[in-house]
Short mmCIF file of C-alpha atoms in Angstrom, two decimals:
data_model
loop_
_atom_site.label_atom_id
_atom_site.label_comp_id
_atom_site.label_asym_id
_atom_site.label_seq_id
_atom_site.Cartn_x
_atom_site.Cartn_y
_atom_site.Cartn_z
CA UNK N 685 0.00 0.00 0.00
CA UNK N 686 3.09 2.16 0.47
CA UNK N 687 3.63 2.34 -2.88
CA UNK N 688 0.07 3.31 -3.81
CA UNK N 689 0.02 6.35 -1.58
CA UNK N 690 2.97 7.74 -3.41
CA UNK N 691 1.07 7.20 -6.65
CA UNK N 692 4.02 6.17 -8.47
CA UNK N 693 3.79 5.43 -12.22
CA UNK N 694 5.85 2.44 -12.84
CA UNK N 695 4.52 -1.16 -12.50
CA UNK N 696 6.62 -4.45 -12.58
CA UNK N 697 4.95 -4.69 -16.50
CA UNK N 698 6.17 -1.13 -16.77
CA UNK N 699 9.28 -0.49 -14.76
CA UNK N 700 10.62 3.39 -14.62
CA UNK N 701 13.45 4.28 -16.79
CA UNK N 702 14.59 7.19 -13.89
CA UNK N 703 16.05 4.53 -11.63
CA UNK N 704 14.67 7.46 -9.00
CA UNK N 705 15.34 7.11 -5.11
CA UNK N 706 12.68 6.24 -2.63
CA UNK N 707 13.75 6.07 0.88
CA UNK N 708 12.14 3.45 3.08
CA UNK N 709 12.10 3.77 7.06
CA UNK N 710 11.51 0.60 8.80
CA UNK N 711 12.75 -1.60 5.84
CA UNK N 712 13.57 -4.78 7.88
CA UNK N 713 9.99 -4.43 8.90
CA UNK N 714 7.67 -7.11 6.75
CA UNK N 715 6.03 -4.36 5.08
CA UNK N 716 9.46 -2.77 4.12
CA UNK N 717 11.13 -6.27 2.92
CA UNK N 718 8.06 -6.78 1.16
CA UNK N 719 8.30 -2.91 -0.11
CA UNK N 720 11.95 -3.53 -0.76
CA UNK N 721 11.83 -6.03 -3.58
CA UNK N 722 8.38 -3.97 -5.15
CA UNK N 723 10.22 -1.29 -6.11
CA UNK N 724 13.31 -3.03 -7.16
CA UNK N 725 11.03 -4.72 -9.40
CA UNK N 726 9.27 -1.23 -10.61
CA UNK N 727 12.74 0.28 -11.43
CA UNK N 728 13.25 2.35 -8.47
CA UNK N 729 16.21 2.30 -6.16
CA UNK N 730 14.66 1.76 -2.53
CA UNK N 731 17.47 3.31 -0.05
CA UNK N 732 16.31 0.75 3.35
CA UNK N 733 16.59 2.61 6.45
CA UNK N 734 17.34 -0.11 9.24
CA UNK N 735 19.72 -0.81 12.31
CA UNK N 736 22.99 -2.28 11.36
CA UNK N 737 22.45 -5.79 12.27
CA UNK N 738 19.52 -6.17 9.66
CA UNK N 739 21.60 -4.42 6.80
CA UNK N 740 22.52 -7.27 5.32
CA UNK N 741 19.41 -9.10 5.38
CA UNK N 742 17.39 -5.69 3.88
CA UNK N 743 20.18 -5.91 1.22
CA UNK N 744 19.32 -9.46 0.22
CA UNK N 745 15.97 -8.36 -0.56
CA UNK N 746 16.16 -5.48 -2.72
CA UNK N 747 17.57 -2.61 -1.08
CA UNK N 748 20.07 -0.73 -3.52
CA UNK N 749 21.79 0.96 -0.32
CA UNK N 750 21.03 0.82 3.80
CA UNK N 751 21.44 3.16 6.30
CA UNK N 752 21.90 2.89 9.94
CA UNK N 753 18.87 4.90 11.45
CA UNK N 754 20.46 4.78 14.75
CA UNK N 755 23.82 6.64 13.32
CA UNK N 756 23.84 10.01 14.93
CA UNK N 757 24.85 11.51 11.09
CA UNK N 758 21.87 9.28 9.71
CA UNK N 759 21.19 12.42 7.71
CA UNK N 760 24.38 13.04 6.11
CA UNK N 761 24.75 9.39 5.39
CA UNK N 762 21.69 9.70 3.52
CA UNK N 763 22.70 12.53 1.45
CA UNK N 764 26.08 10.74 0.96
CA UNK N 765 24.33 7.63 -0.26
CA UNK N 766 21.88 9.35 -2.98
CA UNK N 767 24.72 12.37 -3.93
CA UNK N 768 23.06 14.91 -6.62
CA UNK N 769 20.03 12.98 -6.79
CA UNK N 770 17.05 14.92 -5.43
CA UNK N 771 15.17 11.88 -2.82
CA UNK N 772 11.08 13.09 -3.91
CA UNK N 773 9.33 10.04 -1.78
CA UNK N 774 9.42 8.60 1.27
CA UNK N 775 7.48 5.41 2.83
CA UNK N 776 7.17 5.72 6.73
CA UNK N 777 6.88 1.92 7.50
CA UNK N 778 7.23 2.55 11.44
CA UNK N 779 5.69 6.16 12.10
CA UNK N 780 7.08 7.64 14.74
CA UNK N 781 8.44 11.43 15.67
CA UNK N 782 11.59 10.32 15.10
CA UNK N 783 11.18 8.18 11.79
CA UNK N 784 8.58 11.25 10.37
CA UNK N 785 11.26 13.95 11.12
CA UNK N 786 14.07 11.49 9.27
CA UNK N 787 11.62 11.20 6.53
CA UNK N 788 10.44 14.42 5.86
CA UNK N 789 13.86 16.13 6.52
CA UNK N 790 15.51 13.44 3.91
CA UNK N 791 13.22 14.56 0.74
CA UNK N 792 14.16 17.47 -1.55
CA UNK N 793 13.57 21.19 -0.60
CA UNK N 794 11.36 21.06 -3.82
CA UNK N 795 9.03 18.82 -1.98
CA UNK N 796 7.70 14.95 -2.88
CA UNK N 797 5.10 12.52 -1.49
CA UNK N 798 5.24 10.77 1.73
CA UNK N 799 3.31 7.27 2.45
CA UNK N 800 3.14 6.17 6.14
CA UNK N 801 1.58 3.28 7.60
CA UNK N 802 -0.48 4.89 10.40
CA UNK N 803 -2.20 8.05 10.37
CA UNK N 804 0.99 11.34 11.48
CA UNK N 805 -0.71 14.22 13.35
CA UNK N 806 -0.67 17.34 12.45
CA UNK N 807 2.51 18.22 14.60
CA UNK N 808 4.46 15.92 12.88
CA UNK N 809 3.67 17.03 9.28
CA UNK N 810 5.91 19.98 9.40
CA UNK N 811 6.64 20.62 5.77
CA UNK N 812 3.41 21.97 3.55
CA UNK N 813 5.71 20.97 0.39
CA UNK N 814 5.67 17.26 1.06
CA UNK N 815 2.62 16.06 0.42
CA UNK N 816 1.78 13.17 3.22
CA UNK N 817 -0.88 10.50 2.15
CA UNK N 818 -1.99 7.62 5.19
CA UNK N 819 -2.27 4.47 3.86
CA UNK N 820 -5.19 2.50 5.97
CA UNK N 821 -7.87 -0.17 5.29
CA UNK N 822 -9.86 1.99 4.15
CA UNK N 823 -8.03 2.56 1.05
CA UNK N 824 -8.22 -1.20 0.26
CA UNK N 825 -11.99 -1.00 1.06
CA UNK N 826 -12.94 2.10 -0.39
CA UNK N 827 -14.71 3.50 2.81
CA UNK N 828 -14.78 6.40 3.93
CA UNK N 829 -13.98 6.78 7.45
CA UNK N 830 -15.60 10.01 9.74
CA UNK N 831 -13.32 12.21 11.30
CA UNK N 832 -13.65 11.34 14.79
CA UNK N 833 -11.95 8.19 13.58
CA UNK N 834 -8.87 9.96 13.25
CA UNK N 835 -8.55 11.39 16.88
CA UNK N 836 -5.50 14.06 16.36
CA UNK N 837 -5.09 13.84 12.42
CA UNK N 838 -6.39 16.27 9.70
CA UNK N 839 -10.06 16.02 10.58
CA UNK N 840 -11.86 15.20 6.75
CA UNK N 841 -13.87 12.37 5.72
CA UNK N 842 -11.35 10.04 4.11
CA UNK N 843 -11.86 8.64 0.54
CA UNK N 844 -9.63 6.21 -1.71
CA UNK N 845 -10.18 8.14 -5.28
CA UNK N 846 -7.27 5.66 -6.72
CA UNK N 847 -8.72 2.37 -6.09
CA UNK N 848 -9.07 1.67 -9.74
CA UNK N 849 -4.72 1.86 -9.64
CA UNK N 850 -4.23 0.26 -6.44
CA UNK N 851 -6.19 -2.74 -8.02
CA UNK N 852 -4.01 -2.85 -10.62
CA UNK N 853 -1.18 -2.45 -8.56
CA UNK N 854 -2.36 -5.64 -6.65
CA UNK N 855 -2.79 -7.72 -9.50
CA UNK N 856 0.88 -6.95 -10.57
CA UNK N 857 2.04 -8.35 -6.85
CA UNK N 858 0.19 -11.28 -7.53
CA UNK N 859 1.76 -12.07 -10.81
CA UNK N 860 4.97 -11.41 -8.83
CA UNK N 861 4.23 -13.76 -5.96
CA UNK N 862 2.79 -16.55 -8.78
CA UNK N 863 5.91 -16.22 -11.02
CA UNK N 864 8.22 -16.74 -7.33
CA UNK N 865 9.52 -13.73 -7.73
CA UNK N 866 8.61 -11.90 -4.39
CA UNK N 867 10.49 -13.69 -1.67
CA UNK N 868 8.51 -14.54 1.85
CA UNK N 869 10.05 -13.24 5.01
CA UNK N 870 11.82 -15.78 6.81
CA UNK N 871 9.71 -17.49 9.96
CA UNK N 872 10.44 -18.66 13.17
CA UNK N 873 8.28 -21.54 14.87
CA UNK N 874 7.94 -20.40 18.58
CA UNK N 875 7.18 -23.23 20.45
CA UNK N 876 4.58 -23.78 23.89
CA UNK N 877 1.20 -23.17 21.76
CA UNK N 878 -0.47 -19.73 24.02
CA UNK N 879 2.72 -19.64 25.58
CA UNK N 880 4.55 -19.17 22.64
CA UNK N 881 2.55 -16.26 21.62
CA UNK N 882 3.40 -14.57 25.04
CA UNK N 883 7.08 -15.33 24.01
CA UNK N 884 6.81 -13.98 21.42
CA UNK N 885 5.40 -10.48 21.96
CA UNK N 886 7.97 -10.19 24.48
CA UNK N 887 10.11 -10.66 21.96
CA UNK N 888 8.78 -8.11 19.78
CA UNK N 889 8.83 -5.72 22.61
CA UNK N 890 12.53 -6.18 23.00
CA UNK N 891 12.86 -5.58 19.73
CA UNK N 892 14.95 -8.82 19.49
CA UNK N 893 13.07 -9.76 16.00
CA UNK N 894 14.98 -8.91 13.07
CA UNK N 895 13.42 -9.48 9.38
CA UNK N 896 11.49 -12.21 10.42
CA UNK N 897 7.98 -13.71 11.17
CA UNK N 898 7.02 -15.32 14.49
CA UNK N 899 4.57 -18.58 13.50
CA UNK N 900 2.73 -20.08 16.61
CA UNK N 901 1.30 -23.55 16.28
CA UNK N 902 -1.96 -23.48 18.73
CA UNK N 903 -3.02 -26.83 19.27
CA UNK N 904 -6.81 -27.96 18.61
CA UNK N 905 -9.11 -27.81 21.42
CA UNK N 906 -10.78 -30.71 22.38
CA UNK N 907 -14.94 -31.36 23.14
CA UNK N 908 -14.70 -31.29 26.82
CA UNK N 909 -12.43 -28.38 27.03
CA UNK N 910 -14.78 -26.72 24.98
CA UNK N 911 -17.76 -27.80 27.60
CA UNK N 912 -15.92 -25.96 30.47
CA UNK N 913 -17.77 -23.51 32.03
CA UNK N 914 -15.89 -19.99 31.97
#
């Protein structure tokens, strides 16, 4: 969905010819892997912004170039990275303060398009030349959502007036995924059945998965145990 918010031209049947940057915070993330190798496949050149120990994992699956977002001259890296080349969108995979001032700060003075993954309040959108677009299921649905939904964000009824290209933009994936050329994130079975799903948000909270799904088996229940009274 990333991709659709920035209302990019290029498909995988009609890849760009501009080989143009798009930056990508939170690319170890599933939906950045997953945004990664999109791109790659449109003809863009998706600059992964990810801690050092998944840089070579993000690498592996499409990223032209990485960048450390925990390097205290994250900023100059990036500008060392992409040289001359002005960066015009951005994909906010994590949406945070910190990850919408990166993003924002990152894309040419001239101004771009910026796709996040949760709605950014208003504080955060600090430059009117950067044009920031939410990407929630209400795009995929075609709903639109009222604006008390949105507690904090640009209060407007929300519509999805480019479902017609997101649809298409689907069906490309697809054809992607059929022809095994979209690789799966890795998983990891966690083991203990409800347990293991405890595990494993403690896990995620210690931010100790990297790149990776977390797959619990949960094991049938049975008749009786169905028959116990709460």
């Amino acid at each position: 969905m990333g991709e659709a918010a920035l209302r990019l031209p290029a498909l995988p049947c009609r890849p760009s010819d501009k080989h143009e940057w798009i930056l990508i915070y939170g690319a170890a993330s599933a939906s950045g892997i997953m945004l990664c190798q999109i791109l790659k496949h449109c003809g863009y050149r998706p600059l992964g912004i990810a801690s050092a120990e998944s840089s070579r994992r993000v690498l592996e699956y499409g990223a032209v170039a990485t960048v450390d977002y925990k390097a205290p001259d994250c900023a100059d890296q990036i500008r060392s990275v992409v040289g001359r080349d002005p960066i015009r969108y951005a994909v906010d995979c994590i949406c945070t303060p910190e990850s919408a001032a990166l993003c924002l700060g990152a894309i040419a003075r001239t101004g771009g398009r910026l796709g996040c993954l949760n709605p950014y309040p208003e504080a955060w959108q600090t430059r009117r030349a950067v044009r920031v677009k939410e990407t929630v299921w209400s795009d995929m649905l075609d709903m639109p959502v009222p604006d008390e939904t949105w507690e904090g964000t640009r209060g407007q009824t929300r519509d999805y007036p480019y479902r017609e290209s997101f649809l298409e933009a689907v069906g490309q994936v697809q054809s992607l995924v059929d022809a095994g050329r979209l690789r799966p994130l890795a998983h990891r079975e966690m083991p203990g059945g409800w347990e293991g799903i405890v595990d494993g948000l403690a896990r995620l909270q210690r931010r100790q998965v990297r790149c990776e799904k977390l797959v619990v088996r949960i094991p049938p229940v049975s008749t009786d145990e169905e028959m116990l009274p709460g």
